[in-house]
Amino acid sequence: QVQLVESGGGLVQPGGSLRLSCVASGFTFSIYAMGWYRQAPGKQRELVATISRDGSTNYADSVKGRFTMSRDNAKNTVYLQMNSLKPEDTAVYYCNGRLVPREFWGQGTQVTVSS
C-alpha cells in the first residue's frame, strides 16, 4: 500500500522557520521524483519545489532563497526547510511522488504563518 505521510506543520510567526517531512512507503522511493505543493484557502494548488531522483531541485519563484528541499533515500523521506516565513506562505502543504504515469499524494499538513 502506497503512503506519503507529511509532518512538521504548525503555527509560526512571520520570519520564523519550519521543517516539513514526508515519509514514503509502498513504492521504490529512490527512483521517483518528489515534490512539495501547497494550497491556500480559495486558491488552486501550486508547486513549491521538486527534487529529481538524482537530487536536482527546482523552486517556485515565491520561495527561492527561503525554502530548501532535500531527500534521504535511505530513510525514504523528503524534507522542506522553510525559513523567513511570510503570512502568504500559509497553506496546506502536500507531498507528491511522481514516476509517469504513476503519481501519489499525501494527506497534507497545515502551515500557518501569523503573529
XYZ file of N, CA and C in Angstrom:
345
model
N 0.842 -1.200 0.000
C 0.000 0.000 0.000
C 0.879 1.252 0.000
N 0.633 2.131 -0.974
C 1.408 3.355 -1.091
C 0.949 4.364 -0.043
N 1.930 4.973 0.630
C 1.630 6.034 1.581
C 2.671 7.130 1.496
N 2.202 8.362 1.606
C 3.052 9.535 1.805
C 2.490 10.238 3.032
N 3.317 10.337 4.071
C 2.840 10.899 5.327
C 3.663 12.126 5.677
N 2.987 13.283 5.632
C 3.650 14.548 5.943
C 3.566 14.847 7.436
N 4.549 15.606 7.907
C 4.537 16.080 9.294
C 5.371 17.347 9.380
N 5.256 18.028 10.518
C 6.090 19.193 10.755
C 5.392 20.527 10.603
N 4.150 20.514 10.174
C 3.419 21.769 10.050
C 3.062 22.344 11.414
N 2.535 23.565 11.380
C 2.133 24.205 12.623
C 1.974 25.693 12.465
N 1.892 26.362 13.598
C 1.760 27.817 13.638
C 3.126 28.424 13.934
N 3.493 29.414 13.129
C 4.784 30.070 13.311
C 4.618 31.561 13.038
N 5.426 32.373 13.696
C 5.367 33.815 13.475
C 6.084 34.186 12.185
N 5.705 35.301 11.580
C 6.439 35.770 10.394
C 7.933 35.887 10.693
N 8.742 35.438 9.735
C 10.186 35.417 9.915
C 10.712 34.138 10.515
N 9.812 33.284 10.986
C 10.213 32.026 11.605
C 10.506 30.926 10.597
N 10.785 29.739 11.136
C 11.159 28.595 10.318
C 10.358 27.357 10.710
N 10.167 26.493 9.740
C 9.589 25.175 9.955
C 10.292 24.188 9.028
N 10.303 22.932 9.446
C 10.833 21.869 8.597
C 9.763 20.801 8.424
N 9.324 20.645 7.181
C 8.353 19.607 6.872
C 9.073 18.331 6.472
N 8.460 17.199 6.830
C 8.974 15.890 6.439
C 7.870 15.112 5.739
N 8.278 14.231 4.850
C 7.331 13.345 4.163
C 7.981 11.973 4.066
N 7.374 11.001 4.744
C 7.884 9.637 4.727
C 7.072 8.807 3.752
N 7.763 8.136 2.852
C 7.123 7.346 1.796
C 7.232 5.857 2.081
N 6.233 5.133 1.645
C 6.269 3.672 1.737
C 5.397 3.077 0.648
N 5.692 1.830 0.303
C 4.864 1.112 -0.660
C 5.285 1.265 -2.103
N 6.375 1.974 -2.364
C 6.905 2.082 -3.724
C 8.409 2.325 -3.638
N 9.071 2.220 -4.792
C 10.523 2.364 -4.832
C 10.873 3.847 -4.824
N 10.996 4.377 -3.649
C 11.142 5.815 -3.433
C 12.298 6.410 -4.241
N 13.412 5.741 -4.284
C 14.634 6.332 -4.846
C 14.532 6.653 -6.332
N 13.612 6.034 -7.050
C 13.523 6.281 -8.493
C 12.426 7.286 -8.834
N 11.741 7.787 -7.816
C 10.662 8.741 -8.040
C 11.152 10.170 -7.860
N 10.677 11.067 -8.729
C 10.787 12.487 -8.469
C 9.772 12.835 -7.383
N 10.164 13.747 -6.500
C 9.296 14.127 -5.386
C 9.057 15.629 -5.428
N 7.926 16.031 -4.870
C 7.616 17.450 -4.869
C 6.832 17.860 -3.642
N 6.878 19.143 -3.369
C 6.019 19.760 -2.366
C 5.108 20.745 -3.092
N 3.828 20.675 -2.786
C 2.831 21.588 -3.316
C 2.105 22.219 -2.125
N 1.408 23.311 -2.391
C 0.613 23.916 -1.335
C -0.683 24.470 -1.901
N -1.668 24.553 -1.009
C -2.964 25.099 -1.398
C -3.482 25.968 -0.276
N -3.644 27.246 -0.600
C -4.204 28.197 0.350
C -5.721 28.247 0.167
N -6.453 28.686 1.189
C -7.918 28.750 1.074
C -8.350 29.574 -0.124
N -9.248 29.009 -0.935
C -9.782 29.720 -2.079
C -8.853 29.798 -3.275
N -7.710 29.122 -3.191
C -6.739 29.172 -4.290
C -6.460 27.763 -4.811
N -5.898 27.721 -6.008
C -5.528 26.437 -6.591
C -4.236 25.922 -5.950
N -4.092 24.616 -6.005
C -2.851 24.016 -5.536
C -1.715 24.476 -6.441
N -0.573 24.815 -5.837
C 0.563 25.293 -6.611
C 1.836 24.557 -6.211
N 2.737 24.485 -7.179
C 4.018 23.840 -6.951
C 4.901 24.724 -6.076
N 5.549 24.108 -5.099
C 6.508 24.816 -4.252
C 7.932 24.435 -4.644
N 8.201 23.144 -4.705
C 9.554 22.676 -5.002
C 9.502 21.239 -5.490
N 10.505 20.881 -6.286
C 10.645 19.498 -6.718
C 12.098 19.068 -6.562
N 12.261 17.753 -6.452
C 13.608 17.182 -6.414
C 13.593 15.906 -7.251
N 14.563 15.819 -8.150
C 14.642 14.647 -9.011
C 15.278 13.480 -8.249
N 15.300 12.328 -8.907
C 15.865 11.169 -8.197
C 17.379 11.301 -8.022
N 18.015 12.187 -8.817
C 19.452 12.407 -8.631
C 19.742 13.610 -7.728
N 18.687 14.237 -7.187
C 18.867 15.304 -6.213
C 18.810 16.712 -6.760
N 18.535 16.882 -8.044
C 18.399 18.218 -8.613
C 17.089 18.852 -8.148
N 17.154 20.119 -7.778
C 15.982 20.796 -7.228
C 15.526 21.963 -8.090
N 14.244 22.264 -7.985
C 13.652 23.438 -8.605
C 12.655 24.040 -7.623
N 12.536 25.370 -7.676
C 11.688 26.067 -6.724
C 10.801 27.078 -7.425
N 9.623 27.285 -6.847
C 8.788 28.387 -7.290
C 9.498 29.698 -6.972
N 9.293 30.705 -7.813
C 9.956 31.991 -7.603
C 9.630 32.568 -6.227
N 8.423 32.317 -5.755
C 7.977 32.908 -4.498
C 8.727 32.361 -3.275
N 9.414 31.227 -3.422
C 10.103 30.630 -2.271
C 11.605 30.517 -2.470
N 12.096 30.890 -3.641
C 13.545 30.793 -3.908
C 14.326 31.599 -2.885
N 15.394 30.988 -2.378
C 16.223 31.655 -1.386
C 15.719 31.519 0.033
N 14.492 31.015 0.204
C 13.933 30.856 1.553
C 13.683 29.386 1.904
N 13.301 28.602 0.895
C 12.965 27.189 1.120
C 14.041 26.299 0.496
N 14.291 25.171 1.138
C 15.234 24.190 0.623
C 14.626 22.802 0.718
N 14.582 22.127 -0.421
C 14.070 20.754 -0.445
C 15.233 19.773 -0.533
N 15.112 18.663 0.193
C 16.154 17.642 0.155
C 15.498 16.267 0.285
N 16.283 15.245 0.009
C 15.773 13.879 0.137
C 16.847 12.984 0.763
N 16.363 11.968 1.495
C 17.228 10.961 2.081
C 16.671 9.613 1.622
N 17.284 9.041 0.602
C 16.768 7.797 0.042
C 16.882 6.631 1.030
N 17.838 6.689 1.932
C 17.979 5.627 2.931
C 16.804 5.608 3.909
N 16.173 6.777 4.090
C 15.045 6.886 5.011
C 13.712 7.037 4.281
N 13.734 6.971 2.948
C 12.504 7.160 2.158
C 11.783 8.451 2.557
N 12.540 9.508 2.700
C 11.997 10.753 3.239
C 12.461 11.947 2.423
N 11.545 12.890 2.228
C 11.904 14.199 1.692
C 11.588 15.256 2.742
N 12.320 16.341 2.650
C 12.189 17.422 3.609
C 11.967 18.740 2.867
N 11.338 19.671 3.564
C 11.236 21.034 3.074
C 11.580 21.956 4.242
N 12.761 22.537 4.170
C 13.181 23.510 5.180
C 12.666 24.876 4.739
N 11.847 25.498 5.577
C 11.227 26.765 5.245
C 11.711 27.828 6.224
N 12.409 28.816 5.693
C 12.935 29.914 6.507
C 12.287 31.233 6.074
N 12.416 32.229 6.919
C 11.882 33.573 6.629
C 10.434 33.485 6.175
N 9.647 32.757 6.914
C 8.263 32.526 6.515
C 7.446 33.803 6.541
N 6.516 33.881 5.594
C 5.655 35.051 5.428
C 4.196 34.612 5.588
N 3.321 35.537 5.920
C 1.899 35.179 6.022
C 1.354 34.539 4.740
N 1.855 34.962 3.591
C 1.376 34.386 2.334
C 1.862 32.954 2.097
N 2.708 32.430 2.967
C 3.095 31.013 2.903
C 2.062 30.120 3.595
N 1.083 30.719 4.234
C 0.045 29.942 4.909
C -0.732 29.106 3.906
N -0.776 27.806 4.148
C -1.432 26.867 3.234
C -1.359 25.463 3.818
N -2.067 24.558 3.168
C -1.846 23.134 3.406
C -0.761 22.679 2.436
N 0.257 22.036 2.965
C 1.389 21.588 2.156
C 1.271 20.086 1.913
N 1.396 19.709 0.642
C 1.233 18.326 0.220
C 2.518 17.775 -0.374
N 2.799 16.547 -0.039
C 3.920 15.818 -0.611
C 3.439 15.040 -1.835
N 4.281 14.993 -2.852
C 3.916 14.336 -4.114
C 5.063 13.458 -4.587
N 4.710 12.280 -5.091
C 5.692 11.400 -5.711
C 5.251 11.095 -7.134
N 6.186 11.169 -8.075
C 5.788 11.001 -9.469
C 6.828 10.226 -10.257
N 6.344 9.201 -10.953
C 7.116 8.492 -11.969
C 6.092 8.109 -13.020
N 6.014 8.964 -14.041
C 4.949 8.848 -15.036
C 4.798 7.403 -15.510
N 3.567 6.857 -15.526
C 2.298 7.528 -15.295
C 1.786 7.500 -13.847
N 2.606 6.982 -12.911
C 2.140 6.869 -11.535
C 2.394 8.176 -10.768
N 1.458 8.504 -9.890
C 1.586 9.710 -9.086
C 0.865 9.487 -7.771
N 1.502 9.911 -6.684
C 0.928 9.715 -5.354
C 0.923 11.043 -4.600
N -0.058 11.174 -3.677
C -0.180 12.387 -2.858
C -0.317 12.009 -1.389
N 0.225 12.858 -0.538
C -0.014 12.724 0.882
C -1.307 13.427 1.269
N -1.583 13.388 2.557
C -2.852 13.955 3.047
C -2.727 15.441 3.380
N -1.505 15.936 3.452
C -1.277 17.361 3.692
C -1.006 17.691 5.149
N -0.267 18.773 5.346
C -0.004 19.289 6.688
C -0.192 20.807 6.650
N -0.858 21.340 7.669
C -1.184 22.762 7.685
C -0.003 23.579 8.187
N 0.303 24.632 7.448
C 1.296 25.623 7.869
C 0.583 26.967 7.973
N 0.655 27.575 9.130
C 0.041 28.876 9.353
C 1.094 29.846 9.842
N 1.248 30.947 9.113
C 2.225 31.976 9.472
C 1.442 33.214 9.913
N 1.514 33.500 11.192
C 0.714 34.599 11.738
C 1.320 35.060 13.056
N 1.155 36.355 13.309
C 1.602 36.904 14.591
C 0.453 36.918 15.593
